[in-house]
Coordinates of C-alpha atoms and ligand atoms in Angstrom, one line a residue:
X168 CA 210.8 98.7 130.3
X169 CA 213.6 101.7 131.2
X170 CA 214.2 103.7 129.3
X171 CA 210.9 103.8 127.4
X172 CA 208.5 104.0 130.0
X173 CA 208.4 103.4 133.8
X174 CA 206.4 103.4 136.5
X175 CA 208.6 101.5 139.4
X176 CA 211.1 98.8 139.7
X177 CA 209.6 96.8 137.2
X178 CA 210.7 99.2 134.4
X179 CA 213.9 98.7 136.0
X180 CA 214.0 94.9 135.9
X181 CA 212.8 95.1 132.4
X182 CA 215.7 97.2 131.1
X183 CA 218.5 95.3 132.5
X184 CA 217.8 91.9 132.7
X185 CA 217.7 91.2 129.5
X186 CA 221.0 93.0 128.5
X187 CA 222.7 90.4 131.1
X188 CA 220.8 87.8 129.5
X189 CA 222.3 88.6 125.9
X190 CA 225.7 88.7 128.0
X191 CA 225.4 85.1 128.8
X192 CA 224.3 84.2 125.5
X193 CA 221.0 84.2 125.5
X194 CA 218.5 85.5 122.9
X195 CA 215.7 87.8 124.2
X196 CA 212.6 89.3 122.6
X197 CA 211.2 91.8 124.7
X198 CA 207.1 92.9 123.8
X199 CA 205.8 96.0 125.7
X200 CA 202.7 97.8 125.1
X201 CA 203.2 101.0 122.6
X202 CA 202.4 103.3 125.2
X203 CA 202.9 107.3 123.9
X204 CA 205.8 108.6 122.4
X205 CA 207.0 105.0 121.6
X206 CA 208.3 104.0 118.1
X207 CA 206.5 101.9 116.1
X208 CA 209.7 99.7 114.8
X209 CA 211.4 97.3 116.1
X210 CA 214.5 98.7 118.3
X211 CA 217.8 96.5 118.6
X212 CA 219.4 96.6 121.9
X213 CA 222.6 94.4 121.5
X214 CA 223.4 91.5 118.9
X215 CA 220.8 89.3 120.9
X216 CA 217.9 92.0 122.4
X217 CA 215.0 93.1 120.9
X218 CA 212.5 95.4 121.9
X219 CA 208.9 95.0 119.9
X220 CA 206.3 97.9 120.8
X221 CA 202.9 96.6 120.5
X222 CA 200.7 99.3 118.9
X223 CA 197.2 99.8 119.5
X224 CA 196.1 103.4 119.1
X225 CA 193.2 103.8 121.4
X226 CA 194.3 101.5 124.5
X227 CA 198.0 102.2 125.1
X228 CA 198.6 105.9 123.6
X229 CA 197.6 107.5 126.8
X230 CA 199.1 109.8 129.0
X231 CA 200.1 107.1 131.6
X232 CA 200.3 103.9 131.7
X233 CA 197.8 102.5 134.3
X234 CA 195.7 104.9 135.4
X235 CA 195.7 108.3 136.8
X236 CA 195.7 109.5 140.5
X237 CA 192.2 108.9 140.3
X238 CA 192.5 105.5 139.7
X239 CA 193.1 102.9 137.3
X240 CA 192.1 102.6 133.4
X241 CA 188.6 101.2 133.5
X242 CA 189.1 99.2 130.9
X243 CA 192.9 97.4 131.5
X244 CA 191.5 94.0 131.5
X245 CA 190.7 94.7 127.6
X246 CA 194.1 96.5 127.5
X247 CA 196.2 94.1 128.7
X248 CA 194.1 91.0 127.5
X249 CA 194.5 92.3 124.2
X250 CA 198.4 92.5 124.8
X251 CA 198.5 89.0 125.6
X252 CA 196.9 87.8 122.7
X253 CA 198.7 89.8 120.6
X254 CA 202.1 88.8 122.4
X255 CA 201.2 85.0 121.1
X256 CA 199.7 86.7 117.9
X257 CA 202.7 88.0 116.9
X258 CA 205.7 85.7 117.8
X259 CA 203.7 83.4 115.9
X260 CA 203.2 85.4 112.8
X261 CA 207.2 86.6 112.9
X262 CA 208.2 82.5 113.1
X263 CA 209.4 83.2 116.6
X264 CA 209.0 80.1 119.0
X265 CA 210.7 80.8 122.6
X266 CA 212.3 78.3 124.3
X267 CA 210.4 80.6 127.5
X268 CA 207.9 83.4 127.6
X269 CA 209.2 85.1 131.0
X270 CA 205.7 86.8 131.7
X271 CA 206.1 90.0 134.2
X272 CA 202.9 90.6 136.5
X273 CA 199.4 90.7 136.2
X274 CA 199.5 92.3 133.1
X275 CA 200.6 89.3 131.2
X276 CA 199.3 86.8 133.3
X277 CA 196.9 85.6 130.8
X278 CA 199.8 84.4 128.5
X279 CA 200.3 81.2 130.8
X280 CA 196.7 80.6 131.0
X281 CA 196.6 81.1 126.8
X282 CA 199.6 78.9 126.3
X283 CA 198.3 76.0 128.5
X284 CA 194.5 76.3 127.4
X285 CA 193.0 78.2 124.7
X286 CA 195.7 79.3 122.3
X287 CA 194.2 78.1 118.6
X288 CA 197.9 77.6 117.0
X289 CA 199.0 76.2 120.2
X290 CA 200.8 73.5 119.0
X291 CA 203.2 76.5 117.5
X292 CA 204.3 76.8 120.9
X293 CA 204.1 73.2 122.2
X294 CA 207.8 73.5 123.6
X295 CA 207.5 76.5 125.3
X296 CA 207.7 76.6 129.1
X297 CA 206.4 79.7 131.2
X298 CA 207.6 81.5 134.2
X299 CA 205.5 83.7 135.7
X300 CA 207.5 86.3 138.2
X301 CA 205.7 88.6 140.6
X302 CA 206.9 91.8 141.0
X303 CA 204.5 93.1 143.5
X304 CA 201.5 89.9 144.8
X305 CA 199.4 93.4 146.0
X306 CA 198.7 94.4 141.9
X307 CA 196.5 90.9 140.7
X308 CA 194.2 92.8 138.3
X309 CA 191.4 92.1 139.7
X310 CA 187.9 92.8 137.5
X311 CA 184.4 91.9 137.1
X312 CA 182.8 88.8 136.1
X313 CA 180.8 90.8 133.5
X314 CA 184.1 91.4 131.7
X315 CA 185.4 87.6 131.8
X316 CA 184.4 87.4 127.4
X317 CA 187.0 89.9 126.8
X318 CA 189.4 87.6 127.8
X319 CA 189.0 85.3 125.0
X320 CA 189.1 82.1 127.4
X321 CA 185.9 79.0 127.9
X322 CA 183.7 79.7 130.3
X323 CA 185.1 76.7 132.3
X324 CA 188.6 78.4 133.8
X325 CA 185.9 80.6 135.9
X326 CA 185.8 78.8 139.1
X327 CA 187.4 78.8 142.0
X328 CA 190.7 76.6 140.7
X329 CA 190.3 78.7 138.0
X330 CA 190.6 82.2 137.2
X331 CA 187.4 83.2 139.7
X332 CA 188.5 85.1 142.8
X333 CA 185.8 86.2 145.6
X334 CA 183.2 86.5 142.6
X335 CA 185.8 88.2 140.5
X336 CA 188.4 88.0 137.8
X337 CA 192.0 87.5 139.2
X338 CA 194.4 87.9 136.3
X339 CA 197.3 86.8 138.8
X340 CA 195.5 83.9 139.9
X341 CA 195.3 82.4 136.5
X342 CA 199.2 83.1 135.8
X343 CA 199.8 81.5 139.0
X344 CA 198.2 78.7 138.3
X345 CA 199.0 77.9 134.9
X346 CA 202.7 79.2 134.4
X347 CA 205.4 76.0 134.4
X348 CA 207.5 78.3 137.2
X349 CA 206.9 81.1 139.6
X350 CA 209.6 83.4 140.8
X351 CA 209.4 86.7 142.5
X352 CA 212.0 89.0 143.2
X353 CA 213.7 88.4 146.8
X354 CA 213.8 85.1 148.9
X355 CA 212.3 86.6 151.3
X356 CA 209.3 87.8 149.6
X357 CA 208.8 84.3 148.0
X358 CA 208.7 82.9 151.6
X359 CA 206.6 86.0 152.8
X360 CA 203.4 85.9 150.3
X361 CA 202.7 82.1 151.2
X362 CA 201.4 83.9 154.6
X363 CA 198.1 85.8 155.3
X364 CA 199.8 89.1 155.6
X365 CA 201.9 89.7 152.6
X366 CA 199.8 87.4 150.1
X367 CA 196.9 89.5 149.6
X368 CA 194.5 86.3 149.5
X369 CA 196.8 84.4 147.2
X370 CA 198.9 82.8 149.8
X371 CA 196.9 79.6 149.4
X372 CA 197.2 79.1 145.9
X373 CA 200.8 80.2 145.9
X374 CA 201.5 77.7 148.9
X375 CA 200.1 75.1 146.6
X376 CA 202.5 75.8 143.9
X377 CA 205.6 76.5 146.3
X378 CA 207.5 73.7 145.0
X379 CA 207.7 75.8 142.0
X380 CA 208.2 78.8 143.8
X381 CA 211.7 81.2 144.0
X382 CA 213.0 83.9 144.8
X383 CA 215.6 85.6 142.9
X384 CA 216.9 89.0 143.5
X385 CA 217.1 92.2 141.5
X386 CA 220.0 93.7 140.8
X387 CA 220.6 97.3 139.2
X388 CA 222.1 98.7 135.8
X389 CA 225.4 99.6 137.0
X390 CA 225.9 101.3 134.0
X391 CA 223.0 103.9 134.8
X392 CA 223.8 104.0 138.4
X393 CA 227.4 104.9 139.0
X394 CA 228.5 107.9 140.3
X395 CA 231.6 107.7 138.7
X396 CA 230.3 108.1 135.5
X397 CA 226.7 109.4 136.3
X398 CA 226.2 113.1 134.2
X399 CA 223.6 113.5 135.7
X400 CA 225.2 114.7 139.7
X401 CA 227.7 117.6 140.5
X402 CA 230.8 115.9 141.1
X403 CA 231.4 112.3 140.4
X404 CA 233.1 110.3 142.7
X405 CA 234.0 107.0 143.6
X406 CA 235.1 104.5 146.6
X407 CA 238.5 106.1 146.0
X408 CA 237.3 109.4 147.6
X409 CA 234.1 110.7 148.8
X410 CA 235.2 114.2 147.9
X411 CA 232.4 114.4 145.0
X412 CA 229.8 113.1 147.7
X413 CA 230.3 116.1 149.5
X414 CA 229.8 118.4 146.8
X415 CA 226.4 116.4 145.5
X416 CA 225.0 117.0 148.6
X417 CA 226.4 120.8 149.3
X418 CA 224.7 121.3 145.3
X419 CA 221.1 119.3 146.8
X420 CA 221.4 121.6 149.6
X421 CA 221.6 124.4 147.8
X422 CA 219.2 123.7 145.2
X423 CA 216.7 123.0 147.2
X424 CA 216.7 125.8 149.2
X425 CA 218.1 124.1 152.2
X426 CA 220.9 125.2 154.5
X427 CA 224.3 124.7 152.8
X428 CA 226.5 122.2 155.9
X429 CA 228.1 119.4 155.6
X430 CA 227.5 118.7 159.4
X431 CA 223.8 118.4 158.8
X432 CA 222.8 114.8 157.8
X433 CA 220.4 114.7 154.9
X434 CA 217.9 111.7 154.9
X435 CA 216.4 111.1 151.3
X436 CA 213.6 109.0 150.0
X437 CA 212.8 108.3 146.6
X438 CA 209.4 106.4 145.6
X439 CA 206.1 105.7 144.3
X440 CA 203.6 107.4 147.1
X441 CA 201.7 104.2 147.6
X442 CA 200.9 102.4 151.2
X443 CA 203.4 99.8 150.7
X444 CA 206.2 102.0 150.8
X445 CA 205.6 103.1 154.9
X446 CA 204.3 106.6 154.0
X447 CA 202.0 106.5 156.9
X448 CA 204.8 105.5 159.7
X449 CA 206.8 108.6 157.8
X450 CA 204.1 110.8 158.0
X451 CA 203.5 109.7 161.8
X452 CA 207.4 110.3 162.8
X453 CA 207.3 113.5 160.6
X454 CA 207.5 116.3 162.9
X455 CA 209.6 114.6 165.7
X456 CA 212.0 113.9 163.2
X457 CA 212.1 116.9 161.9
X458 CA 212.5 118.3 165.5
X459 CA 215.9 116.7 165.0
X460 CA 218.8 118.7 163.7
X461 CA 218.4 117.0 159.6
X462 CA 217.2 117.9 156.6
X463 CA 214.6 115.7 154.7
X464 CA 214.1 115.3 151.0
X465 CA 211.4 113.5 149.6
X466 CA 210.4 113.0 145.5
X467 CA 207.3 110.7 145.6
X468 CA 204.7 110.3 142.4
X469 CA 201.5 108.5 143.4
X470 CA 198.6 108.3 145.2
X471 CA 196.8 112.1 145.7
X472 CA 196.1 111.1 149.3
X473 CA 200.1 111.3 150.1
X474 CA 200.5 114.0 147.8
X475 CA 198.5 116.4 150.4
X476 CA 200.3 114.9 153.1
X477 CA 203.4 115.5 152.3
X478 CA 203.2 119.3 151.0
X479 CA 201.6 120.4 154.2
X480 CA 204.8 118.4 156.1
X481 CA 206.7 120.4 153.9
X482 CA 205.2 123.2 154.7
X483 CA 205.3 122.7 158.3
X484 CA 209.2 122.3 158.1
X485 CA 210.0 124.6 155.1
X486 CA 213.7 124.9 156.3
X487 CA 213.9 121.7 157.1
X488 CA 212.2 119.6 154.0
X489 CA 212.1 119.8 150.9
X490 CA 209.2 118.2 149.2
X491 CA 209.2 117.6 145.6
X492 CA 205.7 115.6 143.8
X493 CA 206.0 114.0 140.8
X494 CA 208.3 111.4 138.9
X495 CA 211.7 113.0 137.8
X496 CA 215.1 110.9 137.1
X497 CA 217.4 113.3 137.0
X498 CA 216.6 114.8 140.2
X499 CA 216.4 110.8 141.6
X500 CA 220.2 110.6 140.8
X501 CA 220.8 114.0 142.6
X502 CA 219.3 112.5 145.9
X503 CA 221.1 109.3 145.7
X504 CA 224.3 111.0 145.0
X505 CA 224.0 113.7 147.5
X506 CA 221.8 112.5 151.0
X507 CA 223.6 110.6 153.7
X508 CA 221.0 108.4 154.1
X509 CA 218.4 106.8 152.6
X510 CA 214.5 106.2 154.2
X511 CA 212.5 102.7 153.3
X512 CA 210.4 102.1 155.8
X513 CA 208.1 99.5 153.4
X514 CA 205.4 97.5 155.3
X515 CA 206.5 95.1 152.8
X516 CA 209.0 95.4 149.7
X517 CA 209.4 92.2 146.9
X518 CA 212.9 93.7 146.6
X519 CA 213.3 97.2 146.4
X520 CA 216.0 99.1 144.2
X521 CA 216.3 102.3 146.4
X522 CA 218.5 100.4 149.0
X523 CA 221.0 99.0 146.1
X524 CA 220.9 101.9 144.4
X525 CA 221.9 103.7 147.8
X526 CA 224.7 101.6 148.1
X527 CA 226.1 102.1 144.9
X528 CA 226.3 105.9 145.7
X529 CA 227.6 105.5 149.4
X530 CA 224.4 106.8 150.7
X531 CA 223.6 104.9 154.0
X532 CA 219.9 102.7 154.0
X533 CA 217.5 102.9 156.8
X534 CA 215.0 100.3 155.8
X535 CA 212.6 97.9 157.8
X536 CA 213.4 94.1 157.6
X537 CA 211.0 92.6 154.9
X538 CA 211.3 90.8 151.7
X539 CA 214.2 92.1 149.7
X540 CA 215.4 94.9 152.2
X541 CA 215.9 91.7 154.5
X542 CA 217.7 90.2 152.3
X543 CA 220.0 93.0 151.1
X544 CA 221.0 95.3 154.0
X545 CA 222.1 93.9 157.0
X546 CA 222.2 96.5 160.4
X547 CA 225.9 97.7 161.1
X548 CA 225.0 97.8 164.7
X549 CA 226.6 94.4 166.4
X550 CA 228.0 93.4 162.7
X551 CA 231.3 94.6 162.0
X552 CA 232.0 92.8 158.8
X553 CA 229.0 93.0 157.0
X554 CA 226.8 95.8 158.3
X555 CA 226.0 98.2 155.7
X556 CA 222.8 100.4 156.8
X557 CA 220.1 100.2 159.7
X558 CA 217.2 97.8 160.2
X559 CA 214.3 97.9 162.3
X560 CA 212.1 95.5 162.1
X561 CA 208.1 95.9 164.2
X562 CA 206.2 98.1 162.4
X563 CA 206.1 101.3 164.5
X564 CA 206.9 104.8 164.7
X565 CA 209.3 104.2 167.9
X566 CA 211.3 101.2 166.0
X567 CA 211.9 103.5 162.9
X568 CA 212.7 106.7 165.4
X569 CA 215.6 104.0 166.9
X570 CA 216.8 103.3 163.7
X571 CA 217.2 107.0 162.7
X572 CA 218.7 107.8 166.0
X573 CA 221.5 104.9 165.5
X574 CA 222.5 106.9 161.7
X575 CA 222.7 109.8 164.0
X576 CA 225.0 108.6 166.2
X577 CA 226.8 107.2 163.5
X578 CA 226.9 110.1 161.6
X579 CA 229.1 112.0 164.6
X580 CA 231.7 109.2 164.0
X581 CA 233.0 110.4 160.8
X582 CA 235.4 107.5 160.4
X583 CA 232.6 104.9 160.9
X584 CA 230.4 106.7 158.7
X585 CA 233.1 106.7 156.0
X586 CA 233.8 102.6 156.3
X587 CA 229.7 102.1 156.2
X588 CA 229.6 104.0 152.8
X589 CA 232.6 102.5 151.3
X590 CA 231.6 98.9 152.1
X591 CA 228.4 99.9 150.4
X592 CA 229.7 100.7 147.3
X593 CA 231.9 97.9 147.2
X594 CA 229.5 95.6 147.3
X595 CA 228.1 93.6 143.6
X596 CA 224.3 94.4 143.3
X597 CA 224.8 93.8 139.6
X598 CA 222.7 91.7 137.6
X599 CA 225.0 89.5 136.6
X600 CA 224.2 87.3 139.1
X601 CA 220.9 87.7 139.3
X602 CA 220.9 87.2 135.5
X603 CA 223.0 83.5 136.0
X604 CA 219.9 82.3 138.4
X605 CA 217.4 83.2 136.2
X606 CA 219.3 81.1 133.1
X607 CA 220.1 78.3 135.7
X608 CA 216.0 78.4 136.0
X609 CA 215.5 78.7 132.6
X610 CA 217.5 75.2 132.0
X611 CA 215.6 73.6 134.4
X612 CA 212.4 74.5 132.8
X613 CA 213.7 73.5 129.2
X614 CA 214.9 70.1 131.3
X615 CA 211.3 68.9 133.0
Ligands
ADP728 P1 208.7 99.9 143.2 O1 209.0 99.1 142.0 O2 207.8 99.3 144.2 O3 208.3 101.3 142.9 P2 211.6 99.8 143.7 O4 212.5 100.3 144.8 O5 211.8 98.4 143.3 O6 210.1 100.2 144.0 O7 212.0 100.7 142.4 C1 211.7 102.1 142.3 C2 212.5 102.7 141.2 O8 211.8 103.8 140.7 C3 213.8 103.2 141.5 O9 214.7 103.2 140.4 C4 213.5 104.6 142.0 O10 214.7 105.5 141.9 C5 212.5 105.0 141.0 N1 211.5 106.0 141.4 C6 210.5 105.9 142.3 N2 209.8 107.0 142.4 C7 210.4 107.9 141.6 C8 210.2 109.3 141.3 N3 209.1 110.0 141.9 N4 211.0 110.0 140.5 C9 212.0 109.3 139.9 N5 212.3 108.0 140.1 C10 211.5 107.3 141.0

């Protein structure tokens, strides 16, 4: 949950959904895992949030939150099965009784399965409906059989309509199956993971449930991400005048060690260095785009594989890119604010904040068509009313060079270009809405 620790959009979600919530009157109690440098008390967010840090000294005071660039934790099926239990453990002890536990991902998958099997005081929580959303259907924590006792569950949820997966432990699975409802986070990406090539080998389960199945889409914390109030860039500005645009992206220039112009577009890409996120199609277009008269900046935390790749691209192009590793927020607002465009070339993407939080800040998204990038940008070419960024949609290095080459052309138009941002930040990615949907859900669940 943003601010206290983050890894991705989750964090994200996590941080402003349940402010909108408490806006519409509802009462949240957020549990996160204490991970390090977290308070140990309670901390009140509004008149109806509540953030409660679940402490356990030797699994969650680490120096990340997963894993490393190694790999993963070896032991987060005891982390988070302990977090589960404790979740129930201690709503119970505080007299809490939730009209819904809203579990997040794998990592509290188990609650579900708890709450409809195994849970000794569960007639404290006999009311209490579940929805499961899915973030990301790619992380299911899976683990071995041998570890299936630390889950605290009978033996007889370990089959295949169970938890059991190829021989394995599917966290996911279980939530899946158990939870009351099942959203994820774009319509899109609800419709794409019933298929073989987004699901990850849980299409069939999920198609079973798809009745229960939604999408609803993310918004952002417009609060955090405005650059008319934002602290944290050069100039602020707004959709009055682009003026303070110009100067973020003279100061990025600058900074980085690029070359100060204005007439030199400046594509930026902000993101976890995993596979999802099309790192290998950027890496592949890398040196003809680079050919191109642009400038490229890239801050990406993640896997070590991309980490390599990326330095030597930026040492290929030193002029030309600037490559900066590791997870940084301050200088994530800078590239918002100050790039012309904005890169998301995802082989898939449950929603993706990058392309709303481009918006916001009049930077221009170049993103392929799946799951929430489908649903949120929509190509300006042959749209005059509603374009606001460019699409491709086949997965391949001359589909992405088209769409690059179209925010080229449109970048000589300076008019065009001008519209395209404004019509951008004009548009509500707020969670407000988002918010509404999920308490219209919430109703239904309370209703059946
Ligand atoms: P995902 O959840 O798959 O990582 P999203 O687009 O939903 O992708 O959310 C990513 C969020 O994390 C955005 O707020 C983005 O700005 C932020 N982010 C990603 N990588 C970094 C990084 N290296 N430094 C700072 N912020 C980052």
């Amino acid at each position: 949950m943003a601010p206290f620790a983050k890894t991705g959009g989750l964090a994200d979600v996590a941080g402003s959904l349940p402010a909108a919530l408490g806006d519409l009157g509802v009462e949240v109690l957020v549990m996160m895992p204490r991970y390090r440098g977290l308070p140990s008390a309670d901390i009140k967010i509004s008149k109806k949030v509540r953030v409660r840090f679940i402490h356990h000294e030797a699994y969650f005071n680490r120096s990340a939150l997963y894993g490393n660039p190694d790999g993963d934790y070896s032991d987060n099926l005891q982390r988070f099965s302990f977090f589960c239990h404790e979740i129930l453990r201690q709503s119970e002890a505080m007299g809490f009784c939730p009209d819904i536990i809203h579990a997040h991902d794998w990592q509290t998958s188990l609650v579900p399965v708890l709450l409809k099997t195994e849970m000794p005081g569960r007639h404290f929580f006999k009311k209490t409906k579940t929805l499961l959303t899915i973030h990301n259907a790619a992380y299911q924590g899976i683990f071995s059989h041998r570890r299936y006792a630390d889950l605290g569950l009978s033996n007889d949820l370990f089959h295949v309509d169970g938890l059991e997966f190829f021989g394995r432990i599917n966290l996911l699975k279980g939530g899946i199956l158990f939870a009351d409802a099942i959203s994820t986070v774009s319509p899109t990406y609800a419709k794409e993971i019933q298929t073989r090539n987004y699901g990850f080998w849980l299409e069939g389960v999920l198609k079973k449930r798809a009745s229960d199945l939604r999408g609803i889409l993310n918004g952002i914390d417009e609060k955090l991400w405005n650059p008319a109030t934002d602290k944290r860039i050069k100039k602020k500005y707004s959709i009055k005048s682009l003026a303070g645009k110009a100067v973020c992206k003279a100061d990025l220039q600058e900074r980085l060690g690029l070359e100060k112009d204005a007439d030199i577009p400046v594509f930026g890409m902000v993101t976890r260095l995993a596979e999802q996120k099309g790192l290998d199609l950027m890496a592949e277009i890398a040196d003809e785009f680079l050919k191109k008269n642009i400038q490229f900046v890239l801050l990406g935390d993640g896997d070590r594989v991309y980490h390599t790749t990326f330095s030597n691209i930026g040492k290929r192009h030193p002029k030309k890119a600037a490559i900066h590793l590791g997870f940084n927020a301050d200088e994530a607002h800078r590239i918002y604010a100050g790039s012309d465009f904005f890169l998301m070339p995802s082989s898939y993407e449950p929603c993706g904040l990058g392309q709303l939080i481009s918006l916001r800040y009049g930077t221009l998204p170049i993103v392929r068509k799946t799951g929430g990038l489908a649903d949120t940008i929509v190509d300006q070419d042959g749209n005059s009313t509603q374009g606001n960024g460019f699409v491709f949609e086949e997965q391949n290095a001359r589909k992405f060079i088209g769409a690059i080459d179209r925010a080229l052309t449109v970048f000589k138009n300076k008019k065009r270009l001008e519209a395209l941002k404004k019509r951008g930040m004009a548009m509500d990615v707020s969670w407000q809405k988002s918010a509404a949907e999920y308490k219209k859900l919430f109703k239904e669940l309370l209703k059946s």
